[in-house]
Structure formats: structure tokens, C-alpha cells
Coordinates of C-alpha atoms in Angstrom, one line a residue:
X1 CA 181.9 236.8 1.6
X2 CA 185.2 238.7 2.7
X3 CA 186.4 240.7 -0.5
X4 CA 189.7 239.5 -0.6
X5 CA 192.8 241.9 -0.1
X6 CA 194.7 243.6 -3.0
X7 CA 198.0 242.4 -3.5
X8 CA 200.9 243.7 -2.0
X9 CA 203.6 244.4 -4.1
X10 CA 200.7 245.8 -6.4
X11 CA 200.9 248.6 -8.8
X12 CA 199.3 251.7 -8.2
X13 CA 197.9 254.8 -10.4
X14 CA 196.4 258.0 -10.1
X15 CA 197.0 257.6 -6.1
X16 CA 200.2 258.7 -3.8
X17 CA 200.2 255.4 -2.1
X18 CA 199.3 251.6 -2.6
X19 CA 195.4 251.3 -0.5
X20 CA 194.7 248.5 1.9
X21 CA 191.6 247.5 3.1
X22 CA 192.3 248.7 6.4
X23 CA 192.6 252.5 4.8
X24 CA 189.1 251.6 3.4
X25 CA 187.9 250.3 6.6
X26 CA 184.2 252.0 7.5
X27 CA 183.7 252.8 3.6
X28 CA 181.5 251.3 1.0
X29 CA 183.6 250.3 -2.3
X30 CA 182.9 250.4 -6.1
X31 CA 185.7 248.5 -7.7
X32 CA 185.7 248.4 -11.3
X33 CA 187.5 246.1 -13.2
X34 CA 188.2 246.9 -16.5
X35 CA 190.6 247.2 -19.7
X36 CA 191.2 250.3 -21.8
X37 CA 190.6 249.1 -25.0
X38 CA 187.1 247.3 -24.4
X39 CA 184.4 250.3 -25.6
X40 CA 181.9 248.9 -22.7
X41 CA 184.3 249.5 -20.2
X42 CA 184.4 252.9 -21.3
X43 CA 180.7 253.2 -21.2
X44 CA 180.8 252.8 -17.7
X45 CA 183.3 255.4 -17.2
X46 CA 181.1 258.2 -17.2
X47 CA 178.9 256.3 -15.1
X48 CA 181.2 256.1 -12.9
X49 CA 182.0 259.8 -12.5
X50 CA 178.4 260.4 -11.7
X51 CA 178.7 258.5 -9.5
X52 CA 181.3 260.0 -7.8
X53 CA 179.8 263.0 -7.9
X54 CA 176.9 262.0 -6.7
X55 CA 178.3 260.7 -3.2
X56 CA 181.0 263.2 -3.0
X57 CA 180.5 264.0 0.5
X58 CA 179.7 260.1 1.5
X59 CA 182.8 257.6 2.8
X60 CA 182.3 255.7 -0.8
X61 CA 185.4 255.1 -3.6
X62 CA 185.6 254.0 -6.8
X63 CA 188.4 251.8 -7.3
X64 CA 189.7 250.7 -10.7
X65 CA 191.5 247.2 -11.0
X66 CA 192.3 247.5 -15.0
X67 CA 193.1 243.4 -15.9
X68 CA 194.3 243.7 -19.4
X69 CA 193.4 241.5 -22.3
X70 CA 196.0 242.5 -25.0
X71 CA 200.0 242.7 -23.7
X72 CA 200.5 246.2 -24.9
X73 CA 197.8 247.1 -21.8
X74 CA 199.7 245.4 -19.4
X75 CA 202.7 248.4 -19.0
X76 CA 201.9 251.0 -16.3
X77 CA 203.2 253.3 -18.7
X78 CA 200.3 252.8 -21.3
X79 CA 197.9 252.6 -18.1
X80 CA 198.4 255.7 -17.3
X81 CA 198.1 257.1 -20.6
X82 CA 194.8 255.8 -20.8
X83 CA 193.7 257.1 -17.7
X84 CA 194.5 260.9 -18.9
X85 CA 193.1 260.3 -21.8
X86 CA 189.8 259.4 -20.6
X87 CA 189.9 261.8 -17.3
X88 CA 189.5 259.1 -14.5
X89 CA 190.0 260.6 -11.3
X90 CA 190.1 257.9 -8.8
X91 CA 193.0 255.3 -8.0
X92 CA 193.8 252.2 -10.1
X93 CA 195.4 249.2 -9.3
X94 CA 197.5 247.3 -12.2
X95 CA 196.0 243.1 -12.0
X96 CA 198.2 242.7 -15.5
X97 CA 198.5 239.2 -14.1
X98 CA 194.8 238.8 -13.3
X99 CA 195.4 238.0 -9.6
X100 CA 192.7 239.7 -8.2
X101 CA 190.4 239.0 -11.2
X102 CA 190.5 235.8 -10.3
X103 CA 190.2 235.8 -7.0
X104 CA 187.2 237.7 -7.3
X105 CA 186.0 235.5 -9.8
X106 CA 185.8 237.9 -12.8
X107 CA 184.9 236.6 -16.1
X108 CA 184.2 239.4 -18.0
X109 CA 184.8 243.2 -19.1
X110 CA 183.5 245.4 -17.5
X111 CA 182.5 244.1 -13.6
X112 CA 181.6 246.0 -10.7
X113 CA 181.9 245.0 -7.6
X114 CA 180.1 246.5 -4.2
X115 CA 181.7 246.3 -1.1
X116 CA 180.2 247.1 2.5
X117 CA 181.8 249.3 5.3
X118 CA 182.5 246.2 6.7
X119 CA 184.9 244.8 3.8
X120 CA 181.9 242.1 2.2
X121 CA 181.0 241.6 -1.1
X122 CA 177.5 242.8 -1.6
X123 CA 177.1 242.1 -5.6
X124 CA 178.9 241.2 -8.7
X125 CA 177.7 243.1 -11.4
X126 CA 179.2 241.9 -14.7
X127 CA 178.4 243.7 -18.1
X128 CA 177.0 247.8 -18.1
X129 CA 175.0 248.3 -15.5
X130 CA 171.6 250.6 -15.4
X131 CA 173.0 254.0 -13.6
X132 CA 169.5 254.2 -11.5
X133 CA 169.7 250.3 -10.5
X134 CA 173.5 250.9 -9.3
X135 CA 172.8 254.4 -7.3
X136 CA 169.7 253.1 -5.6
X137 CA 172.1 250.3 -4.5
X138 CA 175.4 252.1 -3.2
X139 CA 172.7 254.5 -1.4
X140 CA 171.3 251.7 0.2
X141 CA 174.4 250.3 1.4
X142 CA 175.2 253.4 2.7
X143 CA 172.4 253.5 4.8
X144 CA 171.9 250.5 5.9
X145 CA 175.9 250.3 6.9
X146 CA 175.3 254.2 8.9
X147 CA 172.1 252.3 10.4
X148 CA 174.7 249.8 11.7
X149 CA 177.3 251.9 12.8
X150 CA 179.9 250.4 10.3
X151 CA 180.2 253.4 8.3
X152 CA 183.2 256.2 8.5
X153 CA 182.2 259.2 9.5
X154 CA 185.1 260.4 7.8
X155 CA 186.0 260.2 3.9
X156 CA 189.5 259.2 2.8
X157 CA 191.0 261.1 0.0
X158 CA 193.3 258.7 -2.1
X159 CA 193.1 260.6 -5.4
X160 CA 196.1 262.3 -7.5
X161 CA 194.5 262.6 -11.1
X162 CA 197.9 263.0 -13.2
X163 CA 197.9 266.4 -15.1
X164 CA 197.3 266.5 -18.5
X165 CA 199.1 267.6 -21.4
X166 CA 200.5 270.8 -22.0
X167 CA 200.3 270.8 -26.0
X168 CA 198.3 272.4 -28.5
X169 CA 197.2 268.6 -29.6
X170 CA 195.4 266.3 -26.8
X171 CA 195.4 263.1 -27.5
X172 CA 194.6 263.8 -31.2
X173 CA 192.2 260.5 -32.5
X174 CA 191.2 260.6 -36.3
X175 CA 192.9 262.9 -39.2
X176 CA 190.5 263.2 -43.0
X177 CA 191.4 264.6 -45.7
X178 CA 188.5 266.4 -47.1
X179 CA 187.7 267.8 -50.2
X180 CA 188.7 271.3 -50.9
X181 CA 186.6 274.4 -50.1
X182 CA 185.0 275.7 -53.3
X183 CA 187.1 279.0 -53.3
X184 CA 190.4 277.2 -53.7
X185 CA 191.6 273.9 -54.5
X186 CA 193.7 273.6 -51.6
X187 CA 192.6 270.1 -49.3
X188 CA 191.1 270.5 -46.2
X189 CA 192.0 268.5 -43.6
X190 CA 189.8 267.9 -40.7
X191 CA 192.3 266.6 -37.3
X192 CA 189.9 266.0 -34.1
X193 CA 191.7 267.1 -31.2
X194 CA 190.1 264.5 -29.2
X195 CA 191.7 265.5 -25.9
X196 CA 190.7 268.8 -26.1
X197 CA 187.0 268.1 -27.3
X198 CA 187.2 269.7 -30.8
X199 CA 187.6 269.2 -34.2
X200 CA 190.4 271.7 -36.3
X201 CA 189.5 272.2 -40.0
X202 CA 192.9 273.2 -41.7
X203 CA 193.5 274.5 -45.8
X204 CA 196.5 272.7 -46.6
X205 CA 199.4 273.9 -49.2
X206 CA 202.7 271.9 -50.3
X207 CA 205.8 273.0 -49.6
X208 CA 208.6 272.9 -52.5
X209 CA 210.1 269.6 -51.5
X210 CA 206.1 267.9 -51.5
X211 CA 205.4 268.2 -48.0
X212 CA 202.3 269.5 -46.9
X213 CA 201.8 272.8 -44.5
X214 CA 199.1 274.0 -43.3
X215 CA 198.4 277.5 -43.8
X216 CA 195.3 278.6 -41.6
X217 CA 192.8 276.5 -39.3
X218 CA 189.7 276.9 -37.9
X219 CA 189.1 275.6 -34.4
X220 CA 185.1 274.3 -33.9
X221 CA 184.3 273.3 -29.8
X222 CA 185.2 276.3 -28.1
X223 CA 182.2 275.4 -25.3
X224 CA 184.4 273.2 -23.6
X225 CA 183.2 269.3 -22.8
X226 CA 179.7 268.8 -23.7
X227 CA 176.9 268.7 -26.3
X228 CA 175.9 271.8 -26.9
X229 CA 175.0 272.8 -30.6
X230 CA 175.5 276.0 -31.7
X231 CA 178.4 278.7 -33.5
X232 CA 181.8 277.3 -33.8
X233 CA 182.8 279.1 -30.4
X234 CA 179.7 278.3 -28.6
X235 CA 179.5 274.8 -29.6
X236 CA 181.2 271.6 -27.4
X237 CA 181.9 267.9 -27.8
X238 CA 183.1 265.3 -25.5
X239 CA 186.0 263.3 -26.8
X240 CA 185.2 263.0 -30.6
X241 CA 187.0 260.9 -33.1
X242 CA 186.4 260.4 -36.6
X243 CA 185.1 263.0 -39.7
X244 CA 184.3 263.8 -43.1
X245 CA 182.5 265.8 -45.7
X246 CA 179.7 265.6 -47.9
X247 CA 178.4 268.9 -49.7
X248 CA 179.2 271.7 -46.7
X249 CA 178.3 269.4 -43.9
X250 CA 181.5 267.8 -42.4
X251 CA 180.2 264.6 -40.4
X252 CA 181.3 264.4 -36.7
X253 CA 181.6 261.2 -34.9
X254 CA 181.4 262.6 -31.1
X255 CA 182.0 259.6 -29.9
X256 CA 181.4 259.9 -25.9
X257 CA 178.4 261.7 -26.8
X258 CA 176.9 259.1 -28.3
X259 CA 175.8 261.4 -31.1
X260 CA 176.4 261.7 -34.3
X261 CA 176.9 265.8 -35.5
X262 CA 177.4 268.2 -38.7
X263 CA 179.3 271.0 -39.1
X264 CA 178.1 273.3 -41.3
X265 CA 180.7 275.3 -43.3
X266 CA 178.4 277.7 -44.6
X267 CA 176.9 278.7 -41.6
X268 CA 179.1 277.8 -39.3
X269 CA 177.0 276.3 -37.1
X270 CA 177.1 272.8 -35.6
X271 CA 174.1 270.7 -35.2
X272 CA 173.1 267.4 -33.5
X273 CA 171.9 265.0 -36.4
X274 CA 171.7 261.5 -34.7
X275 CA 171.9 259.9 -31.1
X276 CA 169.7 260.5 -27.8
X277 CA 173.4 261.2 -25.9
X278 CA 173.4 258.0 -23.8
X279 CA 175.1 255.0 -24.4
X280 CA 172.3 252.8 -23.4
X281 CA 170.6 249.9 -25.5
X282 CA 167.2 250.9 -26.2
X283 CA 164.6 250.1 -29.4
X284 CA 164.7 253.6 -31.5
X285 CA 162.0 254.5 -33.8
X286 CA 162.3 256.7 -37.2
X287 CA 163.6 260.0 -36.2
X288 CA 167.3 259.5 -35.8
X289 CA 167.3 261.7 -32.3
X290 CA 165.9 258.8 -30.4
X291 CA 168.1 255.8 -31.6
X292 CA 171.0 255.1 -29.0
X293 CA 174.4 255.8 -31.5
X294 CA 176.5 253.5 -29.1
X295 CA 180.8 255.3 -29.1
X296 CA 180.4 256.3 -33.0
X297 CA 183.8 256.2 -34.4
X298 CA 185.0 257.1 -37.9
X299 CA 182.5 258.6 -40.5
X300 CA 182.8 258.2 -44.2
X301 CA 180.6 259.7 -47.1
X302 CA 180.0 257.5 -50.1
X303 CA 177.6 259.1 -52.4
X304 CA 174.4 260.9 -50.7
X305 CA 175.1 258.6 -47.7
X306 CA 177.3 258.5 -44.7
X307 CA 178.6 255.7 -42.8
X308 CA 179.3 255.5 -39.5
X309 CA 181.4 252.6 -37.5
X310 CA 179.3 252.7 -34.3
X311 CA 181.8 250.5 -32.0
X312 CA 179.9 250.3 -29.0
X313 CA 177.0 248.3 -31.3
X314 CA 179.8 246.4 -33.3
X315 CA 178.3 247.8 -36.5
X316 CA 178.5 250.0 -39.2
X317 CA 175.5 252.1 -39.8
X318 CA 173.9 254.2 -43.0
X319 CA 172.4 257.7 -42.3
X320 CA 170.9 259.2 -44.9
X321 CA 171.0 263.5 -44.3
X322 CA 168.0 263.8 -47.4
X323 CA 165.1 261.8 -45.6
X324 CA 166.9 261.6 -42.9
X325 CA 167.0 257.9 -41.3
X326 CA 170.1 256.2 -39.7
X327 CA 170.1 252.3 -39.5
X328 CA 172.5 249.8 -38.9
X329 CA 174.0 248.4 -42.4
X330 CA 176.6 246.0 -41.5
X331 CA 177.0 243.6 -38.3
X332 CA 174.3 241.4 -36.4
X333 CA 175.5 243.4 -33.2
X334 CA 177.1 240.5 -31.8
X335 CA 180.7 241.2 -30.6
X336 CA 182.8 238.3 -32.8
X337 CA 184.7 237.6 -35.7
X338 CA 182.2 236.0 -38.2
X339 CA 182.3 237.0 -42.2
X340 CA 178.9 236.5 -44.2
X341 CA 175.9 238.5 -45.2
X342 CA 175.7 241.9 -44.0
X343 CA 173.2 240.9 -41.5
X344 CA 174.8 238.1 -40.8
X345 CA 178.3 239.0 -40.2
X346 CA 179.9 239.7 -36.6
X347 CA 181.8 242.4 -35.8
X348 CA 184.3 243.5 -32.7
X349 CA 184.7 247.5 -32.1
X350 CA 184.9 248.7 -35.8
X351 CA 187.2 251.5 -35.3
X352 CA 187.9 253.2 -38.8
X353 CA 186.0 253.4 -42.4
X354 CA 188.0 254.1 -45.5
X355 CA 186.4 253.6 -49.4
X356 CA 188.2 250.7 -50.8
X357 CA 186.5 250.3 -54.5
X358 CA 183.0 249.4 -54.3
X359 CA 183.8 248.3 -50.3
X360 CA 184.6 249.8 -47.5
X361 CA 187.9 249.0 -45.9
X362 CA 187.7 249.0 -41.8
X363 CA 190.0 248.4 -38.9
X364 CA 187.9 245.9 -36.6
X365 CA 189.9 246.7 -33.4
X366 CA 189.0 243.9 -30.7
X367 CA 189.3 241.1 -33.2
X368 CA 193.1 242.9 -34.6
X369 CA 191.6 242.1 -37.9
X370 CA 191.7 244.5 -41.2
X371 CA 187.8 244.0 -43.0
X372 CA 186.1 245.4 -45.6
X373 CA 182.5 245.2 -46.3
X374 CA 181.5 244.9 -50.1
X375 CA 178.8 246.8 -50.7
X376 CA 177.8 244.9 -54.3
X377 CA 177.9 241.3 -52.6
X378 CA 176.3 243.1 -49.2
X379 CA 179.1 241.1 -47.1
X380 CA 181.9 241.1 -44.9
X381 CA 185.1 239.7 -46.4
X382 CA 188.5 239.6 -44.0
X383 CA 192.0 240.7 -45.2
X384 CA 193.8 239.3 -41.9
X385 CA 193.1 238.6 -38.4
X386 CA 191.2 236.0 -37.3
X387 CA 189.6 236.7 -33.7
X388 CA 188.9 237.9 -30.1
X389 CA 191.9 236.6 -28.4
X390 CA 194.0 236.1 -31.6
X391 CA 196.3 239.1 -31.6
X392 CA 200.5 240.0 -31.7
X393 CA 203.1 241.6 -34.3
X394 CA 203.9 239.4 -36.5
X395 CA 204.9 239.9 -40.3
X396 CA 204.5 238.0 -43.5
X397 CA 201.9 235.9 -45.4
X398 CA 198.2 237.1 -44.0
X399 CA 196.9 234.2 -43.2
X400 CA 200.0 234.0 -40.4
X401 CA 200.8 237.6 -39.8
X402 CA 199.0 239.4 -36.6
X403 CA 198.2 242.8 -35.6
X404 CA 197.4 243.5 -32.1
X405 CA 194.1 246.5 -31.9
X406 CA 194.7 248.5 -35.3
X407 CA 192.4 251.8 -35.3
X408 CA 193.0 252.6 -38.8
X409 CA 193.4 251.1 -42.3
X410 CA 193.5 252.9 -45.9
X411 CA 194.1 252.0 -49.0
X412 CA 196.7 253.8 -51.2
X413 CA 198.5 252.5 -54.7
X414 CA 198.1 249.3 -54.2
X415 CA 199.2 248.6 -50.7
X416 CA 197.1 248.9 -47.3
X417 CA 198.6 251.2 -44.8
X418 CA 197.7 250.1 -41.1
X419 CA 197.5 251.9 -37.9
X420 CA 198.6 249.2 -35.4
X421 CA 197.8 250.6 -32.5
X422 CA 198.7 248.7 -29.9
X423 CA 202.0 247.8 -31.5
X424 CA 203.3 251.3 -32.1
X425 CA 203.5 250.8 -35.6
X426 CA 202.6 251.6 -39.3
X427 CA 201.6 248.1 -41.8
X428 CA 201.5 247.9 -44.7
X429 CA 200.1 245.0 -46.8
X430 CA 200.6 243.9 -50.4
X431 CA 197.5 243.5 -52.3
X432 CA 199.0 241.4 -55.3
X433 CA 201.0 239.3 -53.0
X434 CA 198.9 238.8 -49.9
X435 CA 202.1 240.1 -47.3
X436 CA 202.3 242.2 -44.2
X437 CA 205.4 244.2 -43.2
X438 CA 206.4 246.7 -41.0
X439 CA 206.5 250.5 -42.8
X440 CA 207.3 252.6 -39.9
X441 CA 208.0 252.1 -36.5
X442 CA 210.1 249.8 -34.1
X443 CA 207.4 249.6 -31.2
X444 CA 209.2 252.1 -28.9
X445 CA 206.9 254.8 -28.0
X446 CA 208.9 257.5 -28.7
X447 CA 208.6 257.1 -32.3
X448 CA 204.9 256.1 -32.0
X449 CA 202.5 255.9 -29.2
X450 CA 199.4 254.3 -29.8
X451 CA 198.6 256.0 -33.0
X452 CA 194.4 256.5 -33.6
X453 CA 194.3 256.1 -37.1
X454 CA 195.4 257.3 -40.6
X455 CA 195.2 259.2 -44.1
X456 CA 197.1 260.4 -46.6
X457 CA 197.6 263.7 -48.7
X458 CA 200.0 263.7 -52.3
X459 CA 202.6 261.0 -51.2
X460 CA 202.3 261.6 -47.7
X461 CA 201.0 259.2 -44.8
X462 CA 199.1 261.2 -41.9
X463 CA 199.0 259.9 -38.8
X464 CA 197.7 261.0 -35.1
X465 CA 200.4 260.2 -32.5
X466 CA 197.9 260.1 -30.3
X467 CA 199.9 259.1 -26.9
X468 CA 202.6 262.0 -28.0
X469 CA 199.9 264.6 -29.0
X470 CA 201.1 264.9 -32.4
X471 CA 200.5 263.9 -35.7
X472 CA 203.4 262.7 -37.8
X473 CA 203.8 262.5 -41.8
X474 CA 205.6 259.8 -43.0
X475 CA 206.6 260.1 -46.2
X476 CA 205.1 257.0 -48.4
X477 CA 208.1 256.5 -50.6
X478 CA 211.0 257.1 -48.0
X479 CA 209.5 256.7 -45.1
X480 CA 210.8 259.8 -43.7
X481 CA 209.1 261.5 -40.9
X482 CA 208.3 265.1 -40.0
X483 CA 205.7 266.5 -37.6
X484 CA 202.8 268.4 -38.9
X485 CA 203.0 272.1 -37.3
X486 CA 200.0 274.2 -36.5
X487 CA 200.6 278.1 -37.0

């Protein structure tokens, strides 16, 4: 089958020019059609860039076609954020409408689709593919199309990666306030600096008017992207997300690492706890090195155990650092909407833990829905939202009001404080009398872009801005906001 042409009066990113088939004429084609909040989609990411690299020097492209599922990824604008944020390099086309989804048949996130020198569909691969599978099958292609004379003996460059940002924040994701350090009783707050592939541990003071300052940091992931364990300097991580503390261990979710990691404040030393550093599905046995931690997200310590929101798995997990052992506590692993049992229960990308009582409060991001998991009943109870494709900005009585991909939720003087994400704004929900309104915000980007998540310190709301590589404070009572200022 002919693929079918890409539409005219199309959008295009990360490229100079709109592409044709003609321009592709002679080369084999990866397309990739994806959204940017769906965590399997950005499993294949890195795929992807292997990929790439792999047949650098071979007439083959990768070519994203991003067909959004919530509104707020339909604007180029936010597109394009998304694509510096995760570091894609090759050229997108905007389907916002789903034209060429459809006319390719598409019926899912993530599918890849392999097209021949000659412009014919070769396969449809929906889901994550295996990395060997796909390679062995591009390199096929190639040869078999060079055996034919079809191929290009020249390669086409289409690419104009947009530059990243020039800030001392990247994309910042998660912000924790942590306990103090035994010497003082100043907080430490932990920011990761997810852009930049680090986490900064800062002692906080309060300024005479309440605000909090922070007064020295510490910067841990000096070894650029990667994995490598090691001194604070020496060490690296690859786009991690949330923290916190137990005892001198501060709990790292390094999320495109697949791994779960400690820093140790006394030693200053970071070390790989949990995760073999793939994303793929496979049956783990009791050492915690060899279980796939699929995008870990948020960490929080209750008692001598940690949890961990492992979105890519659509479950929130238990690692115990005494034994240690790391299992999956809440969430069948099916990607839904369902309350129940623990074991039971269905989860959608749970993006953010925060202790709620004897529950723990989470932001379950692809079904918009604020959760919390009691941990005396062992089940999954649900505060608002109520499924995959139920999402907006709406205010008012829960069981009406909508959120559209919220990252973060905590709970603070009676009230639940919402990151909604994809709706540039701050919630904040009434626990005596069961309402939603907007705290902060107006949906413009300027005053919020796609904030990662939340926290709080004295009376004051912390929140990465992570589109405007900031984080803001909001002030609980007045909503006044300020920026929080590194020295």
C-alpha cells in the first residue's frame, strides 16, 4: 500500500520547511505517531534516538506525526515545548486534527510506521516495540531497497533541533520539601532540575515578610546525561523528576533511567538502588536491580518505606531500603480508571505521591483525576475525575468539575492544592464542602506553563513552572506570587 501524503497546509516542527514525499523519495521512513503526554510514547523516544544513531550515515528519517489526545497538546506552541524538553531531534508534523492518523489507520499511542524507498507501507507497529525486532527490520529494508536500486545514495538533512534554554532552571519537574539537616532546623528543599539532569538540595530561611529564600544549594549530577553513580560531581541522571528523604538518603526518582536512586548526604555519594535502566516489561526476581522500574515519578517516604509512582507500570510501588525489596503496592497494571482493592484497582500514569492521613494523596495524570490510596482499607478511593478521555477545566461540585492532566496534588489546611497541568493552573478543592476552584492562574502561559507539580513551605505554595524554567511561590492566603531566586 502507498503511504499516503502528508497534508499540505500542515504544521511543521523542528524542520526549516514542510517535507513531501517527493523530498523523501529513495529513503526508508520511521514515522512515529505519538502524543506528549502518553509515558509509552516516551518510551519509544530514546529508542528512537538509537535508532538514529545507528543509521546515521544511511538515507533513513524518523518522522514524528504528534496526534494529540488532550486539547492543550493540540497548540504548536506546547508542541514545541515538549519537543525541547525531551530532546527530539528530528522533524514533526502537527495531525492536531488526526488527518493523517486516520488515514493511516492509527488506533493507538504510540505507532510506528515503516516505509520503503519507494513510498510503501512495510508495517504497522502499534504499542512499544522490541529495539532489536525494529533495527533488524529498518536494516532489512535498507538492503533489500539498495538490492533494488530504490534507495538514495544521498541522505537528506531536514533537521533544526530548536535550542534550548538559556536559564539556570531546565524545565524544572518536581519541588519536596524535606526535613531539615540535623545541624540546623532550616528545611531543605530538594528542586530537580529536570532539564538539566540534576537534582539541587537548597537550606531554606524566611525572609521578614514570611517568604522563603534560599540561602545556599548544592548541585548533585554534575556527569552530565546518564547513569552513572558516584560523588555528587561525578554522578549523572537522565531527566529525573520526583524526591524525598528518609534518614540521610534522599530518594530519586530518575525517571528516563528507569531507576530508582539515593543520595546520600553523609557521604555524598549517589547510588543506584532499584531498576535494570530499561524501560522494557520483563518478570524481575528479588534483588531490586533486576526488576524493570518503568518512568518512576514522584517518591514519598512513609515510615521505613518509600513509595514510588512508577507511571510507565500505572502503579505505585513499596521499596523497602532495610531488606531491601521493591514491589508493586497499588494498581493491577492495567492503564484505566477503576477504584477497588489495591490489587484490584486501575491506574493511568500516577504522576505525584503526597501523605494524606493514613492515605496517600496522588495525581493520576491520563485519567485527569485526583486519587488517594488508603493504606488501612488497602484501596483506591477517587476525589474527582472520572476517566481516560474525560478531561477539561471546569469548576464547582467534584462530581462535575474537570481537570485536564494534573501532575501534582497536596494536601494543606483543609483544602487540596492541584497542579493542573495541562490547564495552566493552580486548584484547589474543599474538603468539607466537596468544591473545585481556580486558586491561581488564568490559563495564559505566561503566568503558568505546564507546571510539574507542587509543595508547600510556612504559608507558601511551591510550584515548578516548568515550561518557563522557574518555580513560582504563591502565597496560600493572598495568592500573591514571587519567583524563587537561586544565589
Amino acid at each position: 500500500m502507498k503511504a499516503p501524503s502528508f497534508p499540505t497546509e500542515a504544521t511543521w516542527l523542528n524542520t526549516d520547511d514542510p517535507i513531501a514525499w517527493d523530498d523523501l523519495r529513495g529513503h526508508v521512513v520511521l514515522l512515529d505517531f505519538w502524543t506528549y503526554c502518553c509515558v509509552n510514547c516516551m518510551h519509544v523516544l530514546p529508542v528512537l534516538q538509537r535508532l538514529e544513531e545507528r543509521f546515521r550515515d544511511e538515507p533513513f528519517h524518523v518522522i514524528g506525526v504528534h496526534a494529540a489526545k488532550f486539547d492543550e497538546e493540540k497548540d504548536p506552541a506546547n508542541i514545541r515545548a515538549a519537543i525541547a524538553r525531551h530532546g527530539i531531534d528530528h522533524p514533526v508534523l502537527v495531525d492536531s486534527d488526526h488527518e493523517l492518523w486516520q488515514q493511516y489507520a492509527v488506533r493507538a499511542w504510540p505507532t510506528l510506521v515503516l516505509i520503503d524507498a519507494e513510498g510503501k507501507i512495510v508495517q504497522t507497529m502499534p504499542g512499544e516495540p522490541n529495539e532489536a525486532d525494529l533495527g533488524k527490520r529498518i536494516a532489512d529494508v535498507l538492503e533489500r531497497d539498495r538490492f533494488s536500486e530504490a534507495l538514495s545514495n544521498e541522505k537528506r538533512v531536514f533537521t533544526k533541533p530548536d535550542a534550548g534554554p538559556d536559564s539556570f532552571l531546565s524545565y524544572p519537574g518536581k519541588v519536596r520539601v524535606l526535613p531539615p539537616r540535623e545541624e540546623n532546623d532550616k528545611p531543605l528543599l530538594a528542586v530537580t532540575d529536570t532539564g538539566h539532569h540534576r537534582v539541587l538540595l537548597a537550606d531554606v530561611s524566611f525572609e521578614k515578610d514570611g517568604w522563603p529564600a534560599i540561602e545556599s544549594y548544592e548541585t548533585i549530577g554534575g556527569g552530565g546525561v546518564g547513569k552513572q553513580d558516584g560523588a555528587y560531581d561525578a554522578a549523572s541522571f537522565r531527566r529525573p523528576q520526583g524526591v524525598d528523604r528518609m534518614g540521610s538518603v534522599v530518594y530519586v526518582a530518575d525517571t528516563e533511567n528507569h531507576l530508582l536512586r539515593g543520595i546520600d548526604l553523609e557521604t555524598k555519594r549517589v547510588t543506584t538502588l532499584a531498576g535494570t535502566g530499561g524501560s522494557e516489561p520483563r518478570a524481575g526476581g528479588d534483588n531490586p536491580r533486576e526488576l524493570a522500574v518503568r518512568s518512576p515519578w514522584d517518591c514519598l517516604a512513609l515510615g521505613d518505606v518509600v513509595l514510588v509512582s512508577v507511571a510507565g507500570a500505572h502503579q505505585i510501588w513499596a521499596y523497602e531500603p532495610t531488606r531491601p525489596v521493591f514491589f508493586p503496592l497499588v494498581g493491577s497494571g492495567h492503564e484505566n480508571h477503576v477504584d477497588g482493592p489495591f490489587k484490584e484497582a486501575q491506574l493511568a500514569q500516577p504522576s505525584s505521591l503526597a501523605p494524606l492521613g493514613h492515605a496517600v494523596l496522588f495525581a493520576d495524570s491520563e485519567v485527569s483525576s485526583i486519587r488517594f490510596a488508603d493504606l488501612e482499607k488497602m484501596e483506591v478511593f477517587t476525589v474527582m475525575g472520572r476517566g481516560l478521555f474525560d478531561f477539561g477545566d471546569e469548576d464547582g461540585p467534584l462530581e462535575h468539575a474537570q481537570l485536564q492532566h494534573p501532575l501534582g496534588a497536596v494536601f494543606l489546611h483543609g483544602a487540596i492544592y492541584i497542579a493542573d497541568t495541562f490547564n495552566n493552573k493552580i486548584k484547589r478543592i474543599d474538603w468539607e464542602t466537596k468544591t473545585i476552584a481556580t486558586f491561581f492562574g488564568d490559563g495564559s502561559r505566561e503566568l503558568l506553563f505546564e507546571p510539574g507539580g507542587l509543595d508547600a513551605v510556612g504559608d507558601v505554595l511551591l510550584v515548578p513552572d516548568t515550561n518557563n524554567h522557574r518555580v513560582r511561590m504563591i502565597h496560600r492566603e493572598t495568592a500573591e506570587v514571587r519567583d524563587l531566586a537561586f544565589p
